[in-house]
Coordinates of C-alpha atoms and ligand atoms in Angstrom, one line a residue:
X1 CA -0.4 0.0 -0.1
X2 CA 1.8 3.4 -0.9
X3 CA -0.2 7.4 -0.7
X4 CA 0.5 10.2 -3.4
X5 CA -0.8 13.7 -1.8
X6 CA 0.1 17.1 -3.9
X7 CA -1.9 20.3 -3.6
X8 CA -5.1 19.3 -5.5
X9 CA -6.9 16.6 -7.2
X10 CA -9.3 17.0 -10.3
X11 CA -11.5 13.7 -10.3
X12 CA -12.1 15.4 -13.0
X13 CA -15.7 15.9 -12.9
X14 CA -14.5 18.0 -8.9
X15 CA -11.6 19.0 -7.1
X16 CA -10.6 17.7 -3.7
X17 CA -7.8 19.7 -2.1
X18 CA -5.1 19.0 -0.2
X19 CA -5.5 14.9 -1.3
X20 CA -4.5 11.9 -0.3
X21 CA -4.9 8.8 -2.9
X22 CA -4.1 4.9 -1.3
X23 CA -3.0 2.7 -3.6
X24 CA -3.0 -0.9 -3.7
X25 CA -2.3 -3.4 -6.2
X26 CA -1.9 -1.0 -8.7
X27 CA -5.8 0.4 -8.1
X28 CA -6.7 3.3 -6.1
X29 CA -8.6 1.9 -3.2
X30 CA -9.3 5.0 -1.1
X31 CA -9.0 9.3 -2.6
X32 CA -10.5 11.9 -0.5
X33 CA -9.5 15.2 2.1
X34 CA -6.0 14.4 4.2
X35 CA -7.8 15.1 7.1
X36 CA -10.8 13.4 7.3
X37 CA -8.0 10.5 5.7
X38 CA -6.2 7.8 8.1
X39 CA -3.6 6.3 6.8
X40 CA -1.6 3.7 8.2
X41 CA 1.7 4.7 10.2
X42 CA 4.4 3.1 7.8
X43 CA 2.4 4.2 5.0
X44 CA 5.3 5.6 1.7
X45 CA 3.3 9.0 0.9
X46 CA 4.9 10.7 -2.1
X47 CA 4.3 14.4 -1.9
X48 CA 3.8 16.4 -5.7
X49 CA 3.9 19.4 -3.3
X50 CA 2.4 22.4 -5.0
X51 CA 0.9 20.3 -8.2
X52 CA -2.8 19.1 -9.2
X53 CA -3.1 15.4 -9.2
X54 CA -5.1 14.6 -12.1
X55 CA -6.2 11.2 -14.5
X56 CA -3.1 10.2 -16.4
X57 CA -4.4 11.4 -20.6
X58 CA -5.4 9.1 -22.4
X59 CA -4.1 9.7 -26.1
X60 CA -6.8 7.3 -28.5
X61 CA -4.8 8.5 -31.7
X62 CA -1.5 7.8 -31.9
X63 CA 1.2 6.3 -34.4
X64 CA 4.5 6.2 -33.0
X65 CA 7.1 9.3 -31.6
X66 CA 10.7 9.1 -29.7
X67 CA 11.9 6.9 -33.4
X68 CA 9.3 4.4 -32.0
X69 CA 7.0 3.4 -35.3
X70 CA 4.0 0.8 -33.9
X71 CA 3.9 -0.4 -36.6
X72 CA 7.4 -1.8 -36.9
X73 CA 8.7 -5.4 -37.2
X74 CA 11.5 -4.1 -34.4
X75 CA 9.9 -4.2 -31.4
X76 CA 12.4 -3.0 -29.2
X77 CA 11.9 0.7 -29.4
X78 CA 8.9 0.0 -27.7
X79 CA 9.6 1.0 -23.9
X80 CA 11.4 3.7 -24.2
X81 CA 7.9 4.6 -26.3
X82 CA 6.0 4.3 -24.2
X83 CA 8.2 5.6 -21.5
X84 CA 8.2 8.5 -23.8
X85 CA 4.6 8.8 -23.5
X86 CA 4.6 8.9 -19.2
X87 CA 7.3 10.9 -19.5
X88 CA 4.4 14.0 -21.6
X89 CA 1.0 12.3 -18.8
X90 CA 0.2 9.6 -21.1
X91 CA -1.0 7.0 -19.0
X92 CA -2.5 4.4 -21.4
X93 CA -3.0 4.7 -25.9
X94 CA -4.5 3.3 -28.9
X95 CA -1.6 2.8 -30.9
X96 CA -3.1 3.5 -34.6
X97 CA -2.8 1.9 -38.0
X98 CA -2.3 3.7 -41.0
X99 CA -3.0 1.9 -44.4
X100 CA -0.3 -0.5 -45.1
X101 CA -0.2 -3.3 -47.2
X102 CA -2.7 -6.2 -46.3
X103 CA -0.6 -8.5 -45.2
X104 CA 2.1 -6.1 -43.3
X105 CA -1.1 -4.7 -41.5
X106 CA -1.7 -7.9 -40.5
X107 CA 1.6 -9.0 -39.2
X108 CA 1.5 -5.2 -37.5
X109 CA -1.8 -6.3 -35.6
X110 CA -0.6 -9.5 -34.6
X111 CA 2.4 -8.1 -32.9
X112 CA -0.1 -5.0 -31.4
X113 CA -2.0 -7.7 -29.4
X114 CA 1.0 -9.1 -28.3
X115 CA 1.8 -5.8 -26.9
X116 CA -1.6 -5.6 -25.3
X117 CA -2.1 -8.3 -23.9
X118 CA 2.1 -8.9 -22.2
X119 CA 0.9 -5.1 -21.2
X120 CA -1.6 -6.4 -18.7
X121 CA 0.8 -8.9 -17.4
X122 CA 4.1 -7.2 -17.1
X123 CA 4.7 -3.9 -15.3
X124 CA 7.4 -2.1 -17.2
X125 CA 6.6 2.0 -16.2
X126 CA 5.5 3.4 -18.9
X127 CA 2.2 4.3 -20.8
X128 CA 0.1 1.1 -21.3
X129 CA -1.4 0.2 -24.5
X130 CA -5.6 0.1 -24.5
X131 CA -6.5 -1.6 -28.1
X132 CA -5.9 -0.5 -31.9
X133 CA -6.7 2.1 -33.5
X134 CA -7.5 1.1 -37.3
X135 CA -7.2 4.2 -39.4
X136 CA -7.7 2.4 -42.4
X137 CA -7.9 0.8 -44.9
X138 CA -11.8 1.6 -45.2
X139 CA -10.5 5.4 -46.1
X140 CA -12.2 8.0 -49.1
X141 CA -9.2 8.0 -52.3
X142 CA -10.5 11.6 -52.6
X143 CA -9.1 12.5 -48.2
X144 CA -6.6 9.8 -47.9
X145 CA -4.5 12.7 -46.5
X146 CA -0.7 10.6 -46.7
X147 CA -2.3 6.7 -46.9
X148 CA -0.9 5.4 -50.2
X149 CA -4.4 4.9 -52.5
X150 CA -2.6 1.2 -53.3
X151 CA -3.3 0.5 -49.9
X152 CA -6.5 1.5 -49.4
X153 CA -9.2 -1.0 -49.4
X154 CA -13.7 -0.6 -50.5
X155 CA -15.2 -1.9 -46.7
X156 CA -15.7 -5.3 -46.8
X157 CA -17.3 -7.4 -44.0
X158 CA -14.4 -10.5 -45.5
X159 CA -11.3 -7.9 -44.9
X160 CA -12.6 -6.6 -41.6
X161 CA -13.0 -10.3 -40.3
X162 CA -9.4 -10.8 -41.3
X163 CA -8.4 -7.4 -39.2
X164 CA -10.2 -8.4 -36.2
X165 CA -8.9 -12.0 -36.3
X166 CA -5.6 -10.7 -36.5
X167 CA -5.5 -8.3 -33.7
X168 CA -7.7 -10.9 -31.7
X169 CA -10.3 -8.4 -30.8
X170 CA -8.3 -5.8 -29.3
X171 CA -9.4 -3.1 -31.7
X172 CA -11.2 0.0 -29.7
X173 CA -11.3 2.2 -32.8
X174 CA -12.2 2.1 -36.3
X175 CA -11.8 5.0 -38.5
X176 CA -13.8 4.6 -42.0
X177 CA -15.9 6.6 -44.5
X178 CA -19.1 6.4 -44.6
X179 CA -19.7 7.1 -47.6
X180 CA -18.1 4.6 -49.3
X181 CA -20.0 1.6 -50.8
X182 CA -19.9 -1.4 -47.9
X183 CA -19.7 1.0 -45.4
X184 CA -22.6 0.7 -43.6
X185 CA -22.6 -3.0 -43.3
X186 CA -19.0 -2.5 -41.7
X187 CA -20.3 0.2 -39.5
X188 CA -22.8 -1.8 -37.7
X189 CA -20.7 -5.4 -37.7
X190 CA -18.0 -3.3 -35.4
X191 CA -20.2 -1.6 -33.8
X192 CA -21.9 -4.5 -32.6
X193 CA -18.4 -6.4 -31.4
X194 CA -18.1 -3.8 -29.3
X195 CA -15.6 -0.6 -31.1
X196 CA -16.0 3.1 -32.1
X197 CA -16.9 3.6 -35.3
X198 CA -15.3 7.0 -35.6
X199 CA -16.1 8.8 -38.8
X200 CA -13.0 10.1 -40.9
X201 CA -10.4 10.7 -43.9
X202 CA -14.3 11.1 -45.2
X203 CA -15.4 13.4 -48.5
X204 CA -18.8 12.7 -47.5
X205 CA -22.0 14.7 -48.0
X206 CA -25.2 15.0 -45.3
X207 CA -26.9 11.9 -46.0
X208 CA -24.3 9.8 -46.2
X209 CA -22.6 11.0 -43.5
X210 CA -26.0 10.7 -41.4
X211 CA -26.1 7.1 -42.9
X212 CA -22.9 6.6 -41.2
X213 CA -24.3 7.9 -38.0
X214 CA -28.1 5.6 -38.0
X215 CA -25.1 2.4 -38.8
X216 CA -23.1 3.1 -35.9
X217 CA -20.7 5.6 -36.0
X218 CA -20.5 7.9 -32.8
X219 CA -17.2 9.8 -33.2
X220 CA -15.0 11.9 -35.8
X221 CA -11.6 11.3 -36.1
X222 CA -9.3 14.5 -36.6
X223 CA -11.8 16.6 -36.9
X224 CA -11.7 19.2 -39.9
X225 CA -8.8 17.3 -41.1
X226 CA -9.1 14.7 -44.1
X227 CA -12.2 15.6 -43.9
X228 CA -15.0 17.5 -46.9
X229 CA -14.8 21.4 -46.0
X230 CA -17.7 22.7 -44.6
X231 CA -19.9 24.8 -47.2
X232 CA -22.9 26.6 -46.2
X233 CA -24.7 25.2 -49.3
X234 CA -23.8 22.0 -49.0
X235 CA -23.0 21.2 -45.1
X236 CA -21.7 17.3 -45.6
X237 CA -19.8 15.5 -42.9
X238 CA -18.8 18.5 -40.7
X239 CA -22.1 20.0 -40.2
X240 CA -23.3 16.6 -38.6
X241 CA -20.2 16.1 -36.6
X242 CA -20.5 19.8 -35.2
X243 CA -24.2 19.4 -34.3
X244 CA -25.2 16.0 -34.2
X245 CA -24.7 15.3 -29.9
X246 CA -24.7 11.8 -30.5
X247 CA -21.4 12.6 -31.9
X248 CA -17.6 12.6 -30.5
X249 CA -15.1 14.8 -32.4
X250 CA -11.2 14.5 -31.7
X251 CA -9.1 17.1 -32.7
X252 CA -5.5 17.4 -32.8
X253 CA -4.6 21.1 -31.4
X254 CA -0.8 21.5 -32.5
X255 CA -1.9 24.6 -34.0
X256 CA -0.8 23.7 -37.5
X257 CA -3.8 20.8 -38.2
X258 CA -6.3 23.2 -37.7
X259 CA -6.8 27.0 -36.9
X260 CA -6.3 28.1 -33.2
X261 CA -9.8 29.5 -33.3
X262 CA -11.3 26.9 -35.1
X263 CA -10.8 24.7 -32.4
X264 CA -12.4 27.1 -30.3
X265 CA -15.0 26.9 -32.3
X266 CA -15.1 23.0 -32.4
X267 CA -15.3 23.2 -28.2
X268 CA -18.4 25.5 -29.2
X269 CA -19.9 23.8 -31.3
X270 CA -19.5 20.6 -29.6
X271 CA -19.4 21.5 -25.7
X272 CA -16.2 20.4 -23.9
X273 CA -18.0 16.9 -22.9
X274 CA -17.6 15.9 -26.2
X275 CA -14.3 17.0 -27.6
X276 CA -11.1 15.1 -27.0
X277 CA -7.5 15.9 -27.9
X278 CA -5.2 13.2 -30.1
X279 CA -1.8 14.1 -31.1
X280 CA -1.7 11.6 -34.1
X281 CA 2.0 11.7 -33.5
X282 CA 4.3 9.9 -35.2
X283 CA 7.4 8.8 -34.7
X284 CA 9.4 12.2 -35.3
X285 CA 7.8 13.1 -32.2
X286 CA 10.3 14.2 -29.6
X287 CA 13.4 13.7 -32.1
X288 CA 15.4 16.3 -33.9
X289 CA 14.6 17.9 -37.4
X290 CA 15.1 15.0 -40.2
X291 CA 13.1 11.7 -41.6
X292 CA 11.5 9.6 -40.2
X293 CA 8.6 6.8 -40.8
X294 CA 4.9 6.4 -40.7
X295 CA 4.5 2.6 -41.5
X296 CA 5.9 2.9 -45.3
X297 CA 5.7 6.4 -45.5
X298 CA 9.2 8.2 -45.6
X299 CA 8.4 11.6 -43.5
X300 CA 10.2 14.4 -42.5
X301 CA 10.1 16.7 -39.8
X302 CA 11.2 20.5 -40.5
X303 CA 10.2 23.4 -37.2
X304 CA 8.0 21.2 -36.3
X305 CA 5.9 19.9 -38.7
X306 CA 5.8 16.6 -40.3
X307 CA 5.0 16.3 -44.2
X308 CA 5.2 14.0 -47.1
X309 CA 5.7 15.1 -50.2
X310 CA 3.9 19.1 -49.0
X311 CA 1.2 17.1 -47.1
X312 CA 0.7 17.2 -43.5
X313 CA 1.2 13.5 -42.2
X314 CA 0.9 13.4 -39.1
X315 CA 2.0 15.2 -36.3
X316 CA 4.8 15.7 -34.0
X317 CA 2.4 16.7 -30.8
X318 CA 2.4 15.4 -27.5
X319 CA -0.9 15.4 -25.4
X320 CA 0.8 17.5 -22.6
X321 CA 1.5 20.1 -25.1
X322 CA -2.6 19.7 -26.5
X323 CA -3.7 20.5 -23.4
X324 CA -1.9 23.2 -22.4
X325 CA -2.8 24.5 -26.3
X326 CA -6.4 24.2 -25.6
X327 CA -6.5 26.4 -22.7
X328 CA -4.8 28.9 -24.7
X329 CA -7.0 28.1 -27.8
X330 CA -10.3 28.0 -26.4
X331 CA -10.2 30.1 -22.8
X332 CA -9.9 27.1 -21.3
X333 CA -8.8 26.3 -17.4
X334 CA -6.9 23.9 -16.2
X335 CA -9.6 21.3 -15.5
X336 CA -11.2 21.2 -18.3
X337 CA -8.2 21.1 -21.0
X338 CA -7.6 17.6 -18.5
X339 CA -11.3 16.0 -19.0
X340 CA -10.8 16.6 -23.1
X341 CA -7.5 14.7 -22.5
X342 CA -8.6 12.3 -20.0
X343 CA -12.5 11.7 -19.4
X344 CA -13.6 12.0 -22.7
X345 CA -10.8 9.7 -24.0
X346 CA -11.5 7.1 -21.8
X347 CA -15.5 7.2 -22.6
X348 CA -15.0 7.1 -26.3
X349 CA -12.5 4.2 -25.6
X350 CA -14.6 2.7 -23.2
X351 CA -11.4 2.2 -20.9
X352 CA -13.1 0.7 -18.1
X353 CA -11.5 2.1 -14.7
X354 CA -9.7 5.2 -16.5
X355 CA -10.3 8.5 -16.8
X356 CA -10.8 9.1 -13.2
X357 CA -9.9 9.4 -10.0
X358 CA -12.1 7.3 -7.7
X359 CA -11.4 4.0 -5.4
X360 CA -11.4 0.9 -7.9
X361 CA -10.0 3.0 -10.4
X362 CA -6.3 2.8 -12.3
X363 CA -4.1 4.3 -10.7
X364 CA -2.9 6.2 -13.2
X365 CA -2.4 9.5 -13.0
X366 CA -0.3 12.8 -13.6
X367 CA 0.7 15.1 -11.7
X368 CA 0.2 19.1 -13.2
X369 CA 1.9 22.8 -12.4
X370 CA -0.6 25.8 -12.7
X371 CA -0.1 25.5 -16.5
X372 CA -0.3 22.5 -17.2
X373 CA 3.3 21.1 -17.6
X374 CA 4.0 17.5 -16.5
X375 CA 5.7 17.2 -12.8
X376 CA 5.4 12.8 -12.9
X377 CA 3.2 10.6 -13.5
X378 CA 1.9 7.7 -11.8
X379 CA 1.2 4.0 -14.1
X380 CA -0.3 1.4 -12.4
X381 CA 1.2 2.8 -8.7
X382 CA 4.2 3.3 -9.9
X383 CA 6.1 6.0 -10.5
X384 CA 7.4 6.5 -13.8
X385 CA 11.1 7.6 -13.7
Ligands
ZN1 ZN1 -3.4 9.0 -37.7

């Protein structure tokens, strides 16, 4: 049994001043005010001083960081990557695939399933993979971004089943363009299996977007990016994403992918509780300028931007930075910004016991300074060094 304290805790819906969190077996057993909580005299108490403890961040769209790509064959960089994430406040993540030749995708999914299954067994300190985000191969050619055209597949249940089998069912999020032939069937089947279906990389008009929602779509992938632009006479998918309260939406708040004022617009339209911060980070994140891999694509990192042949290719964003950015872009306070990086993504990814601090929840949390800087991260009760 160990305990943690700081100036305050965001649960994140409420604030507890002068708190204590007691942890046993990787779970929170007690959370309350220090005065009213009796602790065993010999308990080890870690004090984060003037910081606020908040639920650990959850990145539901990330391809890599620290030189590591989640699809790569050599897995030796994984622990360094997961430690890098934890240093930026992330305690759980959805490794995200991009479109690749089917065989390569299936092999990558098997490796990711291994990583997910072994993460629940071993205690190496770092962010833990929750489940896979399949970004592709069922994407629109018109809005493919840097996904290679030859790797895109028309949605069909047979391919979905192959992906599902290779991932051994560890699929949490599926990004799909709802206007494609076969998309409604795949959306319905994925939703039936408990996958969060996210509309994205899409050129859908309003009707097609609404059909995607009717089939089971519940979320939107990097809203505004790789999406048919909003036109006031031909509203398209963005009008559905912005106005349908049954849809949550995520955004890359690096200031490059979406202008700061449009991030503010998104939060105003969706309300804070339906907005999720993601990074879409790729292996170049945290590395010096140069050339890096995104799946099979060569990407150049220069001055904070990742591009392939002039098109934005993932980001070099970290989630702690996204939290600090939205405080500026949308005039949020730290508690609100934290919610969009912890509680909200946990809901979208249906991550039980994560995204909120309360008894029985996982002891995954981050100690933040008043301006959102990460002072320390704890994963399953273990301080990440
Ligand atoms: Zn992506």
